[in-house]
Coordinates of C-alpha atoms in Angstrom, one line a residue:
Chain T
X1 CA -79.1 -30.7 -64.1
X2 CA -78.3 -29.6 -60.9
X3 CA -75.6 -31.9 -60.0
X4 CA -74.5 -30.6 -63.1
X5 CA -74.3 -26.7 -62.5
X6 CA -72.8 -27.8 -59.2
X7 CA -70.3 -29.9 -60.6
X8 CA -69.4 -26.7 -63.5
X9 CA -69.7 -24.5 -60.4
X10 CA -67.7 -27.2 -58.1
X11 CA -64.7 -27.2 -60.9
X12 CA -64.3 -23.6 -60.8
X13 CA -64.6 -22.7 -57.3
X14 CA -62.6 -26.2 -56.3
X15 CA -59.2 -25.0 -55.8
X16 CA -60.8 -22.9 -53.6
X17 CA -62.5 -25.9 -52.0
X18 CA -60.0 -28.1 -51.0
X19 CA -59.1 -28.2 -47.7
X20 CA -55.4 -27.7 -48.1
X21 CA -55.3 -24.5 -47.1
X22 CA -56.8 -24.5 -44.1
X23 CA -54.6 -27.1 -42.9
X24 CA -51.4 -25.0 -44.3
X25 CA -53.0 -22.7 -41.5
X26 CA -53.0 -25.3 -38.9
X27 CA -49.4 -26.1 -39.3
X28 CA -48.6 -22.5 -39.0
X29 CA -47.3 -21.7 -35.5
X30 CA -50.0 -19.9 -34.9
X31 CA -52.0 -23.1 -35.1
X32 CA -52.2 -23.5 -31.2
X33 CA -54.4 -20.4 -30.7
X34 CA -56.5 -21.0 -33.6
X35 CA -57.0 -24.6 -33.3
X36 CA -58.7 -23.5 -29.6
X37 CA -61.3 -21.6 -31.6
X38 CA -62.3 -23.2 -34.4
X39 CA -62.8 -26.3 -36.4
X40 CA -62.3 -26.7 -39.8
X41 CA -64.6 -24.7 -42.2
X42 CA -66.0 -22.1 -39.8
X43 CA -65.4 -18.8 -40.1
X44 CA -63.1 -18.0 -37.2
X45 CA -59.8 -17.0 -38.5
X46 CA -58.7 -14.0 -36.3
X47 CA -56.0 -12.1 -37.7
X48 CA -55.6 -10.2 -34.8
X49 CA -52.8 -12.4 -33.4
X50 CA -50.7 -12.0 -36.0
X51 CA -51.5 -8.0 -36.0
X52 CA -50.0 -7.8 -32.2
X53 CA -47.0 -9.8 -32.9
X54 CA -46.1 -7.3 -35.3
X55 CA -47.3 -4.4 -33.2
X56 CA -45.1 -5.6 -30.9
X57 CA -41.8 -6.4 -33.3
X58 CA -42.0 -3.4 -35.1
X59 CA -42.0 -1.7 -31.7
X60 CA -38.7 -3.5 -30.9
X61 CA -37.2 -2.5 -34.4
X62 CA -37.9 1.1 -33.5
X63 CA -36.2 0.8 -30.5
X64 CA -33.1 -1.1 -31.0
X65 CA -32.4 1.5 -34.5
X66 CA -32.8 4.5 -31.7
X67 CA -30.7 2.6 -29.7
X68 CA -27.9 2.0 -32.3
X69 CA -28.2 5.9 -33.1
X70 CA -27.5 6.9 -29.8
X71 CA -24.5 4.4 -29.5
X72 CA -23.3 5.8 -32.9
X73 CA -23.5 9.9 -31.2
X74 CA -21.5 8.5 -28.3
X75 CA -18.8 7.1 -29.9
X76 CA -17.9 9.8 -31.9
X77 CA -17.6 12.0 -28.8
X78 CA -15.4 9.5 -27.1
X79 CA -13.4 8.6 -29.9
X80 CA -11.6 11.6 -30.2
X81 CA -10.8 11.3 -26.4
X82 CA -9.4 7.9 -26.8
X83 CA -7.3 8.5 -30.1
X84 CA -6.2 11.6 -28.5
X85 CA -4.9 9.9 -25.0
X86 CA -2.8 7.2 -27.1
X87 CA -0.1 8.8 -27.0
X88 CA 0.4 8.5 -23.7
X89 CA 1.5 5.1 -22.8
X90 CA 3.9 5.3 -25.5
X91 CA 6.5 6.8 -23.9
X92 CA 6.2 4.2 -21.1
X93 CA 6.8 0.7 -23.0
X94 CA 9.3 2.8 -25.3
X95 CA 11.5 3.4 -22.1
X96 CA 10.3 0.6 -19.9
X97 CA 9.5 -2.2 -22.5
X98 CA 7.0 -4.6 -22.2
X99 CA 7.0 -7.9 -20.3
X100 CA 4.2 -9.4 -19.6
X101 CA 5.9 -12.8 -19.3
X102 CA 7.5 -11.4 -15.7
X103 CA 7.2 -14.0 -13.3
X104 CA 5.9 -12.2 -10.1
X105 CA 4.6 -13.6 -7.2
X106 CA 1.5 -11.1 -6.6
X107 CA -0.4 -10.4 -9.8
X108 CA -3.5 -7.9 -10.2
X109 CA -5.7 -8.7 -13.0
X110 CA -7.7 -5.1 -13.5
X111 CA -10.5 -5.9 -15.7
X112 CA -12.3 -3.3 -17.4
X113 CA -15.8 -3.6 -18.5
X114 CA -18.7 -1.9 -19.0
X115 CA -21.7 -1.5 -16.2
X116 CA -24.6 -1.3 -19.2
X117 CA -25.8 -4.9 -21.4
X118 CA -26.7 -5.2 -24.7
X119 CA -23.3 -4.5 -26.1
X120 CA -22.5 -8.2 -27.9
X121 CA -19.8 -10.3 -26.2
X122 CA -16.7 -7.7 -25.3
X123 CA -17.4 -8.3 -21.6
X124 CA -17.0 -12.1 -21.4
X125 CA -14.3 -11.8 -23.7
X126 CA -12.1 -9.4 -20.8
X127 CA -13.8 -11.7 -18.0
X128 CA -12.4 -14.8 -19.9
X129 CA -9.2 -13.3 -20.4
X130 CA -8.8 -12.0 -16.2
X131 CA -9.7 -16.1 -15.7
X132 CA -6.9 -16.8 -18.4
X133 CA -4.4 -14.7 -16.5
X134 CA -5.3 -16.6 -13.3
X135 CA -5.1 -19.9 -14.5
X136 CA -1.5 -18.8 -15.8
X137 CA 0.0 -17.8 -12.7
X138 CA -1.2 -20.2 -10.4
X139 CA 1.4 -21.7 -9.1
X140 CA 3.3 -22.4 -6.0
X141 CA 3.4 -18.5 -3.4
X142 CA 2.2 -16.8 -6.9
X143 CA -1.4 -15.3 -6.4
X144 CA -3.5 -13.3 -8.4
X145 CA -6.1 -10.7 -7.6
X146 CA -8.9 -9.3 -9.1
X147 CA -9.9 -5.7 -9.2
X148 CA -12.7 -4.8 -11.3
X149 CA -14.3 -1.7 -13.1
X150 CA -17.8 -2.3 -14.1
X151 CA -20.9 -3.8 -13.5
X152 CA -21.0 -6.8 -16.0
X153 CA -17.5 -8.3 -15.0
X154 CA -18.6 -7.5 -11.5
X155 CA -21.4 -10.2 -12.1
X156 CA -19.6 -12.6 -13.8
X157 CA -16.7 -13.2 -11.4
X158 CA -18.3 -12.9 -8.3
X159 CA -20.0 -16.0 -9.4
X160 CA -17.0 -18.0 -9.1
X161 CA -14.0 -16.1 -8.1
X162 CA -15.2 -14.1 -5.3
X163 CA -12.8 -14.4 -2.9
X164 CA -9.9 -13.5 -5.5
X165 CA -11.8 -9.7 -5.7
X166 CA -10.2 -6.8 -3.8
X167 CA -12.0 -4.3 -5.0
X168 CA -14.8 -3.6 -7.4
X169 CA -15.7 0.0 -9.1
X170 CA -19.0 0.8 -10.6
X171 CA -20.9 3.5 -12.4
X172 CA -17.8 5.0 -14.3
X173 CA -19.3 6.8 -16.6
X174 CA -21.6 8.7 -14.8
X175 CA -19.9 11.6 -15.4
X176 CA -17.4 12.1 -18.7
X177 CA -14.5 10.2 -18.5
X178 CA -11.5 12.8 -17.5
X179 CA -8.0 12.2 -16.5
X180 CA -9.2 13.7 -12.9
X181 CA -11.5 10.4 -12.1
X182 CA -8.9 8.1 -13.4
X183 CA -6.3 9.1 -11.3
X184 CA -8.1 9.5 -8.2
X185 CA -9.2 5.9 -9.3
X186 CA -5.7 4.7 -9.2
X187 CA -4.6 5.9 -6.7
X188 CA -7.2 3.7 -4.6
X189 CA -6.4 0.7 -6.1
X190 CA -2.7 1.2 -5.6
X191 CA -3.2 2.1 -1.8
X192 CA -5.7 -0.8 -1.0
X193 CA -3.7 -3.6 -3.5
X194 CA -0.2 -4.7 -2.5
X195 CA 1.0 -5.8 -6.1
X196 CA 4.5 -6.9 -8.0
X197 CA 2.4 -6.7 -11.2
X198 CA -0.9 -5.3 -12.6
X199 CA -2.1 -6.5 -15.6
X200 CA -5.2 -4.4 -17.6
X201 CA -7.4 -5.6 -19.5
X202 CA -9.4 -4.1 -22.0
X203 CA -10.6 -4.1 -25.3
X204 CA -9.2 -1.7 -27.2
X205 CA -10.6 -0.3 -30.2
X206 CA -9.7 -1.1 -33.8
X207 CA -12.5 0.4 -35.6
X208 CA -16.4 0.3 -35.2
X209 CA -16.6 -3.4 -36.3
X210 CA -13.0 -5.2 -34.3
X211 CA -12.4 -4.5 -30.6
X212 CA -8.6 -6.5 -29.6
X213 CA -8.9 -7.5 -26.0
X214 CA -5.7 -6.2 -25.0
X215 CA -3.3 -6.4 -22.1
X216 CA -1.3 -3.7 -20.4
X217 CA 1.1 -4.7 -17.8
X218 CA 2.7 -2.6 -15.7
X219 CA 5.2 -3.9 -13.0
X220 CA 6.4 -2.0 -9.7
X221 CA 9.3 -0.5 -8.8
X222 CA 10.7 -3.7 -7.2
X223 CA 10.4 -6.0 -10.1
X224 CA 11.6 -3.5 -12.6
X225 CA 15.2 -3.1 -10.7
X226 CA 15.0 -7.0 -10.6
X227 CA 14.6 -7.2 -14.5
X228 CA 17.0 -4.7 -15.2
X229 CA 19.5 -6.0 -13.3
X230 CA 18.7 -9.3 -14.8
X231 CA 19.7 -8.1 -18.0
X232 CA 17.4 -8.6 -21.0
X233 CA 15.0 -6.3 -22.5
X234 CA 15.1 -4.1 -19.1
X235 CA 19.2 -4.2 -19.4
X236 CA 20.0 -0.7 -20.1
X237 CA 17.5 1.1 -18.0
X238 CA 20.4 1.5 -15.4
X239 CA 22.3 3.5 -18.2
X240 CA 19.5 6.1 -17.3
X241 CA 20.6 8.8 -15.3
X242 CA 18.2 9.5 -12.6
X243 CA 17.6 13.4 -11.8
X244 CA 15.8 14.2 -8.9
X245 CA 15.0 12.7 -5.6
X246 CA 16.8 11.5 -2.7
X247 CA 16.9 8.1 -3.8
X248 CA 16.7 6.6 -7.1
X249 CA 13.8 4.4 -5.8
X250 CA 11.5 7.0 -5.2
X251 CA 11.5 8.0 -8.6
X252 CA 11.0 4.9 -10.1
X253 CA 8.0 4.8 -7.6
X254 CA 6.7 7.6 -8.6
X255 CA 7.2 6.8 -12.1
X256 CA 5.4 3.3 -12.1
X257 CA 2.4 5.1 -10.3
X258 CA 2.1 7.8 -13.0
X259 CA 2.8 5.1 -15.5
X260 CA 0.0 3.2 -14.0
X261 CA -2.6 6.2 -14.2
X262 CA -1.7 7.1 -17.7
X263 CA -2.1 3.6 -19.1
X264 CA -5.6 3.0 -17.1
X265 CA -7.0 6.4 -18.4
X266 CA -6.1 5.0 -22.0
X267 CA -7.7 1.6 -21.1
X268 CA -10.7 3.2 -19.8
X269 CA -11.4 5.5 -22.8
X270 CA -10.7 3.1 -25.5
X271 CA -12.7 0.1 -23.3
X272 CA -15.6 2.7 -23.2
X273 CA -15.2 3.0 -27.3
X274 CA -15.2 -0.7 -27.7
X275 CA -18.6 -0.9 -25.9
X276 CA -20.4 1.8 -27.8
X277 CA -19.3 0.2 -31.3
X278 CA -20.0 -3.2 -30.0
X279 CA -23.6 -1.9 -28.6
X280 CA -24.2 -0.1 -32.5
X281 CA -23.0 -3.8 -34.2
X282 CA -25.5 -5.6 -31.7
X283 CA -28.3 -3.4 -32.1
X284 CA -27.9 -2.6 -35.7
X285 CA -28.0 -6.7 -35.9
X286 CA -31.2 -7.2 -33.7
X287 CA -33.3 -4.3 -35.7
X288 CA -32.3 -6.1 -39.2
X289 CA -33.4 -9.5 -37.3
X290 CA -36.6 -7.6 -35.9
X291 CA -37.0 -6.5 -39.9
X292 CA -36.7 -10.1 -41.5
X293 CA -39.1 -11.4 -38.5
X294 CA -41.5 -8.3 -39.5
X295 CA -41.5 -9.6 -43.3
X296 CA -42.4 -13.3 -42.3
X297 CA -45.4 -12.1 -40.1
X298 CA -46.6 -9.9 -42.8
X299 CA -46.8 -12.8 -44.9
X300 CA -48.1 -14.9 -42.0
X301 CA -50.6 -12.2 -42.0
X302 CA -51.6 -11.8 -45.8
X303 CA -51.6 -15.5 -46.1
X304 CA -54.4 -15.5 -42.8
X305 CA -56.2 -12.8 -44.1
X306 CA -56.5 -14.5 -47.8
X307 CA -57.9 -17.4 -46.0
X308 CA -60.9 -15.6 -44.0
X309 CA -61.9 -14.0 -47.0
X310 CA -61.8 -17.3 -48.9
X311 CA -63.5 -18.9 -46.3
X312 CA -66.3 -16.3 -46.1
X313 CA -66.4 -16.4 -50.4
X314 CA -66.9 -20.6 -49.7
X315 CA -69.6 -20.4 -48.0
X316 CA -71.5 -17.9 -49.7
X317 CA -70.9 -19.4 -52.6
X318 CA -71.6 -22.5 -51.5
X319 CA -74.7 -21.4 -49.7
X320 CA -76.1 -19.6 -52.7
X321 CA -75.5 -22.7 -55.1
X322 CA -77.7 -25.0 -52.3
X323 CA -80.6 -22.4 -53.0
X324 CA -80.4 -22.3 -56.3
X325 CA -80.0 -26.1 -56.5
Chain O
X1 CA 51.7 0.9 -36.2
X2 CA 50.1 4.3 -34.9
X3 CA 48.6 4.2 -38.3
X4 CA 47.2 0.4 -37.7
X5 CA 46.3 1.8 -34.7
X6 CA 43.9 4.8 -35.8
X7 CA 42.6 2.6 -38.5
X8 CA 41.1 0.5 -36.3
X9 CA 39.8 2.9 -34.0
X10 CA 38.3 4.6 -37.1
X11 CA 37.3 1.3 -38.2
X12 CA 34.9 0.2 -35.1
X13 CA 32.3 2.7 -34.7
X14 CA 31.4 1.8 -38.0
X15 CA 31.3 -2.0 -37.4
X16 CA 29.7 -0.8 -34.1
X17 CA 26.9 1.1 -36.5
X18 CA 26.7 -2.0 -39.3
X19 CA 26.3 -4.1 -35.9
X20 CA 23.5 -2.3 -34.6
X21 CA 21.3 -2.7 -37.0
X22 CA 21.3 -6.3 -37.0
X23 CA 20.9 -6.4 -33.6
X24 CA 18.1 -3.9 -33.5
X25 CA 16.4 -5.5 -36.8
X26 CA 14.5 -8.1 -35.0
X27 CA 13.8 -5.8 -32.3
X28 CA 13.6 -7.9 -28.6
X29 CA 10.1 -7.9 -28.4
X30 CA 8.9 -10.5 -30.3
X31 CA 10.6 -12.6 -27.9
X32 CA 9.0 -11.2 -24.5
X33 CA 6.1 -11.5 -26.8
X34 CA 6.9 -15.0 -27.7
X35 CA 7.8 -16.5 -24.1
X36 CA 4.2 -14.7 -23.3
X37 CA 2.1 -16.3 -26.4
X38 CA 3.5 -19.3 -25.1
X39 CA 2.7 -19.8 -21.9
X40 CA -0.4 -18.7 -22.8
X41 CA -0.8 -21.2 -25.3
X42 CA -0.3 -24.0 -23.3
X43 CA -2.4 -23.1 -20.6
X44 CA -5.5 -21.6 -22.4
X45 CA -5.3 -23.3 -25.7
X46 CA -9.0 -22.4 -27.4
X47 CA -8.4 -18.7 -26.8
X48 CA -6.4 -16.0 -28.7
X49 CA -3.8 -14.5 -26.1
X50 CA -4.7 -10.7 -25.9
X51 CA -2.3 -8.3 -27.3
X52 CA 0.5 -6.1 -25.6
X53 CA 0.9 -2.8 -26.2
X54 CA 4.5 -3.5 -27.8
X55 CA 2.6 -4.7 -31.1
X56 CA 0.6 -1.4 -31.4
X57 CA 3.4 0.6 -30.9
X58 CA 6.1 2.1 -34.0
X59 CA 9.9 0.4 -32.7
X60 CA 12.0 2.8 -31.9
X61 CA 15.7 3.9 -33.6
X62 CA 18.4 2.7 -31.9
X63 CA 21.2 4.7 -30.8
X64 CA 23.6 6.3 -33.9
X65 CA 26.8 6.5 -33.4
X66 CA 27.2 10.0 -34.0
X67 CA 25.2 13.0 -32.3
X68 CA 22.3 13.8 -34.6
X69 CA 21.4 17.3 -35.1
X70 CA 18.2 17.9 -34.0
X71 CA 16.4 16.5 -31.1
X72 CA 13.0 14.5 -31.6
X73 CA 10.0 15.6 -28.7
X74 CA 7.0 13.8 -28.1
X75 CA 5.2 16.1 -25.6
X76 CA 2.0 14.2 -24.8
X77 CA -1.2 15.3 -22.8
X78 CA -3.7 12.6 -21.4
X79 CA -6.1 15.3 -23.6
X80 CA -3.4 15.0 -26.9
X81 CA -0.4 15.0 -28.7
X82 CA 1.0 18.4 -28.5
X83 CA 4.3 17.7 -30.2
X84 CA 4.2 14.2 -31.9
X85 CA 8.1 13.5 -33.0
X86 CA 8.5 17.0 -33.7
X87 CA 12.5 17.6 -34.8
X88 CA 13.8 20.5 -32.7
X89 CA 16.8 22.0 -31.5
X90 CA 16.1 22.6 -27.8
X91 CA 13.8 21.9 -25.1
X92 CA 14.2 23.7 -21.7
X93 CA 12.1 21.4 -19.0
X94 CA 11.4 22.4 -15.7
X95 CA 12.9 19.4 -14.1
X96 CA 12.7 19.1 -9.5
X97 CA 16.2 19.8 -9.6
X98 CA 16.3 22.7 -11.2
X99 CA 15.5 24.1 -15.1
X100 CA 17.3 21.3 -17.7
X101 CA 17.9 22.4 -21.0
X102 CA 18.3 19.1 -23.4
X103 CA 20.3 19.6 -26.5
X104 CA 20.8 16.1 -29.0
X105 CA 23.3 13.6 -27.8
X106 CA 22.2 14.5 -24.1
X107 CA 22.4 11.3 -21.8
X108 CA 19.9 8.8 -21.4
X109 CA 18.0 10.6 -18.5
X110 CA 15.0 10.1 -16.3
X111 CA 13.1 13.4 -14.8
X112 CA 10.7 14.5 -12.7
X113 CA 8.9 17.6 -13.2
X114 CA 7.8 20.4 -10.7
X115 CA 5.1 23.0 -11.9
X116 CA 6.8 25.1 -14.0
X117 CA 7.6 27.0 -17.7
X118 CA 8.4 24.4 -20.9
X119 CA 9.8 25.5 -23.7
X120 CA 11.0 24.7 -27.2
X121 CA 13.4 26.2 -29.4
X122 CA 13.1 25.4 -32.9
X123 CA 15.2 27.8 -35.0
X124 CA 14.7 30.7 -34.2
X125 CA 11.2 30.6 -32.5
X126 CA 10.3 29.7 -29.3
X127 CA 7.2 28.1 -27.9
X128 CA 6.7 28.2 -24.3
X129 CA 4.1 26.4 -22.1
X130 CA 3.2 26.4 -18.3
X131 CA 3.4 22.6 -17.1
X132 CA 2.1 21.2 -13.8
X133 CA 4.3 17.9 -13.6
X134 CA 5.1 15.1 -15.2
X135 CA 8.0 13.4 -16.5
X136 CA 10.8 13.4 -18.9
X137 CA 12.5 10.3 -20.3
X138 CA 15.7 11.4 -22.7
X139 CA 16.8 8.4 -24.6
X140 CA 20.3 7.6 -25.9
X141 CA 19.1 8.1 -29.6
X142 CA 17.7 12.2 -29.2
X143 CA 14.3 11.1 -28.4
X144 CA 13.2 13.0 -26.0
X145 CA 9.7 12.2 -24.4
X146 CA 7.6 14.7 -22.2
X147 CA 4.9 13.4 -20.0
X148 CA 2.4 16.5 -18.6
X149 CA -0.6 16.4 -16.8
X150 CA -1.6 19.5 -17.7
X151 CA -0.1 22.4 -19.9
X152 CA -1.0 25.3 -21.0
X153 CA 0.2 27.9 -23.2
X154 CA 1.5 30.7 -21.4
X155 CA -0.6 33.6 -22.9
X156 CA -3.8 31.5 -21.4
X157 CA -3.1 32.4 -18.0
X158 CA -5.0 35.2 -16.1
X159 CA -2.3 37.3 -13.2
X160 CA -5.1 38.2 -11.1
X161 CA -6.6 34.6 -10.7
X162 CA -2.7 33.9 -9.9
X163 CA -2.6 36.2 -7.2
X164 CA -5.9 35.5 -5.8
X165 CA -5.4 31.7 -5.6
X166 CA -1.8 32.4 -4.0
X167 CA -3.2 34.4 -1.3
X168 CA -5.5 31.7 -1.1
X169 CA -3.4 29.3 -0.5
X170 CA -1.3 30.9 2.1
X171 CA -4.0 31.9 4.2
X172 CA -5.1 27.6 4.0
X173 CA -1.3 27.1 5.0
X174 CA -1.7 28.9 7.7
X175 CA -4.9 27.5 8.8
X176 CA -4.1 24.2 8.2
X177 CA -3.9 21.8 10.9
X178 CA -3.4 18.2 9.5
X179 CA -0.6 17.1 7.5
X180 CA -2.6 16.0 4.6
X181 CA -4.1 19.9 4.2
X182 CA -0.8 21.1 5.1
X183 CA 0.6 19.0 2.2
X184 CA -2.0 20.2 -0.3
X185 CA -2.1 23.9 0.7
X186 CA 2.0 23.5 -0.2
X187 CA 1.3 21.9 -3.6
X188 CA -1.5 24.8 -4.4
X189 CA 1.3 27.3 -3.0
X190 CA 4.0 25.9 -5.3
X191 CA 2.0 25.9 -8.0
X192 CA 0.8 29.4 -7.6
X193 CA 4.1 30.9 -7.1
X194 CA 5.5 29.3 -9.9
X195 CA 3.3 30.3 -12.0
X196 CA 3.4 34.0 -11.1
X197 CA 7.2 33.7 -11.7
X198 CA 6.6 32.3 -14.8
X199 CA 4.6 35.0 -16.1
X200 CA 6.5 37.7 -14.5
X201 CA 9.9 36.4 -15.4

């Protein structure tokens, strides 16, 4: 009789019985830390594992959405800026073309980047680019040069081009970015870097989800006489009439410097738009990550939880059918 | 055979115009562009070749044939667009050599410009601005482009500051004993003075 009422007892409690569940725990990849406390069938089953895990994700989630948000308030201040300063290098390549197929013996790669992580791949992409641009003129008397604006590409290209770098420039945007800086910036890197061409890189902003690494190239006074009187897309810059000046050169000089400022202000304010909205796309990425990992801990969790209690049920049950039988 | 004559002369401005288009249709530079994606191409080959400022930019209209009757100014700011192809009749620029006034149809030029007052006609209103340098490009087909570091509108500026910051200046001039603070107590000078001309006169 009593194997009987334990057997009626046994049927309904047995799904509860069987061992399966606890060794669905065991597989679980918290198995490690609970295996070291317990065997199988002893109350042990701490849930407070899984509790700090989440603690500690959910702290992350917080973080990176804050993060995201600030990104978000910075980029609309700075967009205006940049949309504002594109019309300034237009008047440049509409009277001085483009060429950035000029075959010059001394290039300058200016790579812009930004000096803060955690804003998705935009940097590598301008780094690869600058190593692009060397591998293409590397020829026979043609060198190129790296300056560099930023700490990220800094890190990057000292790693394997470091005697290519003239000059390197960090902590840009410690103060707003303002046509002031940029030219004072400029006009370094034009004293310190002898140059027939300088080519900028950047990423230049599309919209808050597509940055275009772009190049600017800008060529000196020198090579642009050479390509006009070449002929070609340059051709009729000599039917300009130059005002001004003793000399015709000196203009030009002081054309291709101003030229030069104008189109690294633009650089610099649309680069510095292409990092905010890549640092919002990476972080809004990472706190929807941090949410799915939240949801499979709180399972993780309920499914522990569920355990214990069935554990604790087992036994008393178990323990009050022994007495009784 | 005078008539012959003057019918071909009348004839060839307007192959001249028919031609230009064509030519201008596949505007040169997709073909800088191309002999760049190239190269590019062959060297880097897993990588996109970045883009050139060319492909973000609207082509401009080539030269007509006849002088068009108003003049197109861009005046840009590294701060904004103050005139974005804006159709007037006359800019006056304050250009090193002197003040330039640019009607349409003036020749392709290339200007550099001292501190001084801008300003555009457009009927029969005028807009004038102070401008502290910069350049001008004017293009064969009326398109005139202003490049300004800074410019204000003239009703923005305070006399007395002028005054004081010329006096200023002078008395730096004076005092100066390298070249490079000679140099910059001239520039602050010129700027000052022009600008009290340009609000006195």
């Amino acid at each position: 009789m009593a194997m009987a009422a334990l057997r009626r007892e046994g049927r309904r409690f047995a799904p509860m019985i069987s061992p399966r569940p606890i060794t669905a725990l065991r597989s679980s990849p918290l198995a490690p830390s609970l295996e070291d406390e317990c065997p199988i069938g002893v109350r042990y089953i701490s849930t407070q594992v899984v509790r700090n895990r989440m603690k500690s994700v959910k702290n992350i989630q917080k973080i990176t959405k804050a993060m995201k948000m600030v990104a978000a308030s910075k980029l609309r201040a700075i967009q205006t800026k940049a949309e504002n300063s594109r019309g300034l290098w237009q008047p440049f390549t509409a009277l001085l073309g483009d060429l950035p197929s000029a075959n010059v013996k001394k290039n300058v790669v200016v790579t812009i980047s930004s000096d803060k992580g955690l804003c998705g791949g935009i940097n590598s992409t301008s780094v690869k680019i600058s190593k692009g641009f060397h591998k293409l003129n590397s020829g026979p008397e043609k060198e190129t040069k790296y300056v560099i604006l930023g700490e990220k590409a800094k890190a990057q290209l000292v790693r394997d081009s470091k005697k290519d770098i003239e000059l390197i420039i960090t902590e840009l945007q410690k103060n707003p970015l303002n046509y002031t800086q940029v030219s004072v910036l400029a006009d370094e890197i034009l004293k310190n870097v002898e140059y027939d061409a300088l080519r900028i890189v950047f990423n230049k902003f599309h919209s808050v989800v597509s940055f275009v690494p772009t190049v600017s190239t800008v060529l000196s006074p020198e090579i642009v006489e050479r390509e006009a009187e070449s002929g070609g897309k340059l051709g009729d810059l000599d039917s300009y009439e130059v005002e001004g000046g003793e000399t015709k050169g000196e203009i030009l000089q002081n054309l291709a410097e101003f030229q030069f400022s104008c189109v690294m202000f633009n650089a610099v304010l649309e680069n510095a738009c292409s990092e905010q909205g890549a640092r919002m796309s990476a972080m809004d990425s990472s706190s929807r990550n941090a949410g799915d990992m939240l949801d499979r801990l709180t399972l993780t969790y309920n499914r522990t939880r569920q355990a214990s209690i069935t554990t604790e049920l087992i036994e008393i049950i178990s323990g009050a059918s022994a007495l009784e039988g | 055979m005078l008539r012959r004559a003057s019918m071909l002369l009348a004839c060839r401005p307007i192959l001249a115009a028919r031609a230009r288009p064509f030519s201008t249709d596949l505007p040169a530079a997709p073909s800088a562009d191309a002999t760049f994606t190239e190269a590019w191409t062959k060297v880097i080959p897993n990588m996109d070749p970045p883009k050139t400022p060319l492909s973000f930019m609207q082509p401009r209209p080539p030269t007509p044939s006849s002088i068009p009757s108003k003049l197109t100014v861009n005046f840009v700011l590294p701060y904004a667009s103050e005139l974005a192809t804006k159709e007037v009749d006359m800019v006056i620029v304050p250009a090193t050599t002197g003040q330039m006034g640019v009607l349409p149809g003036h020749v392709a030029t290339i200007a550099e410009l001292k501190p001084g007052v801008l300003s555009v006609h457009e009927g029969s209103e005028m807009t004038k601005y102070f401008v502290s340098s910069g350049f001008v490009f004017i293009h064969a087909n009326s398109f005139a482009d202003i490049i300004a570091v800074e410019a204000v509108p003239l009703d923005r500026l305070d006399v007395n500051l002028v005054q004081k910051g010329l006096a200023e200046f002078t008395s730096k001039l004076s005092s100066a004993t390298t070249d490079l603070e000679k140099a910059e107590a001239q520039i602050g000078i010129d700027v000052h003075s022009a600008l009290n001309s340009a609000l006195t006169g």
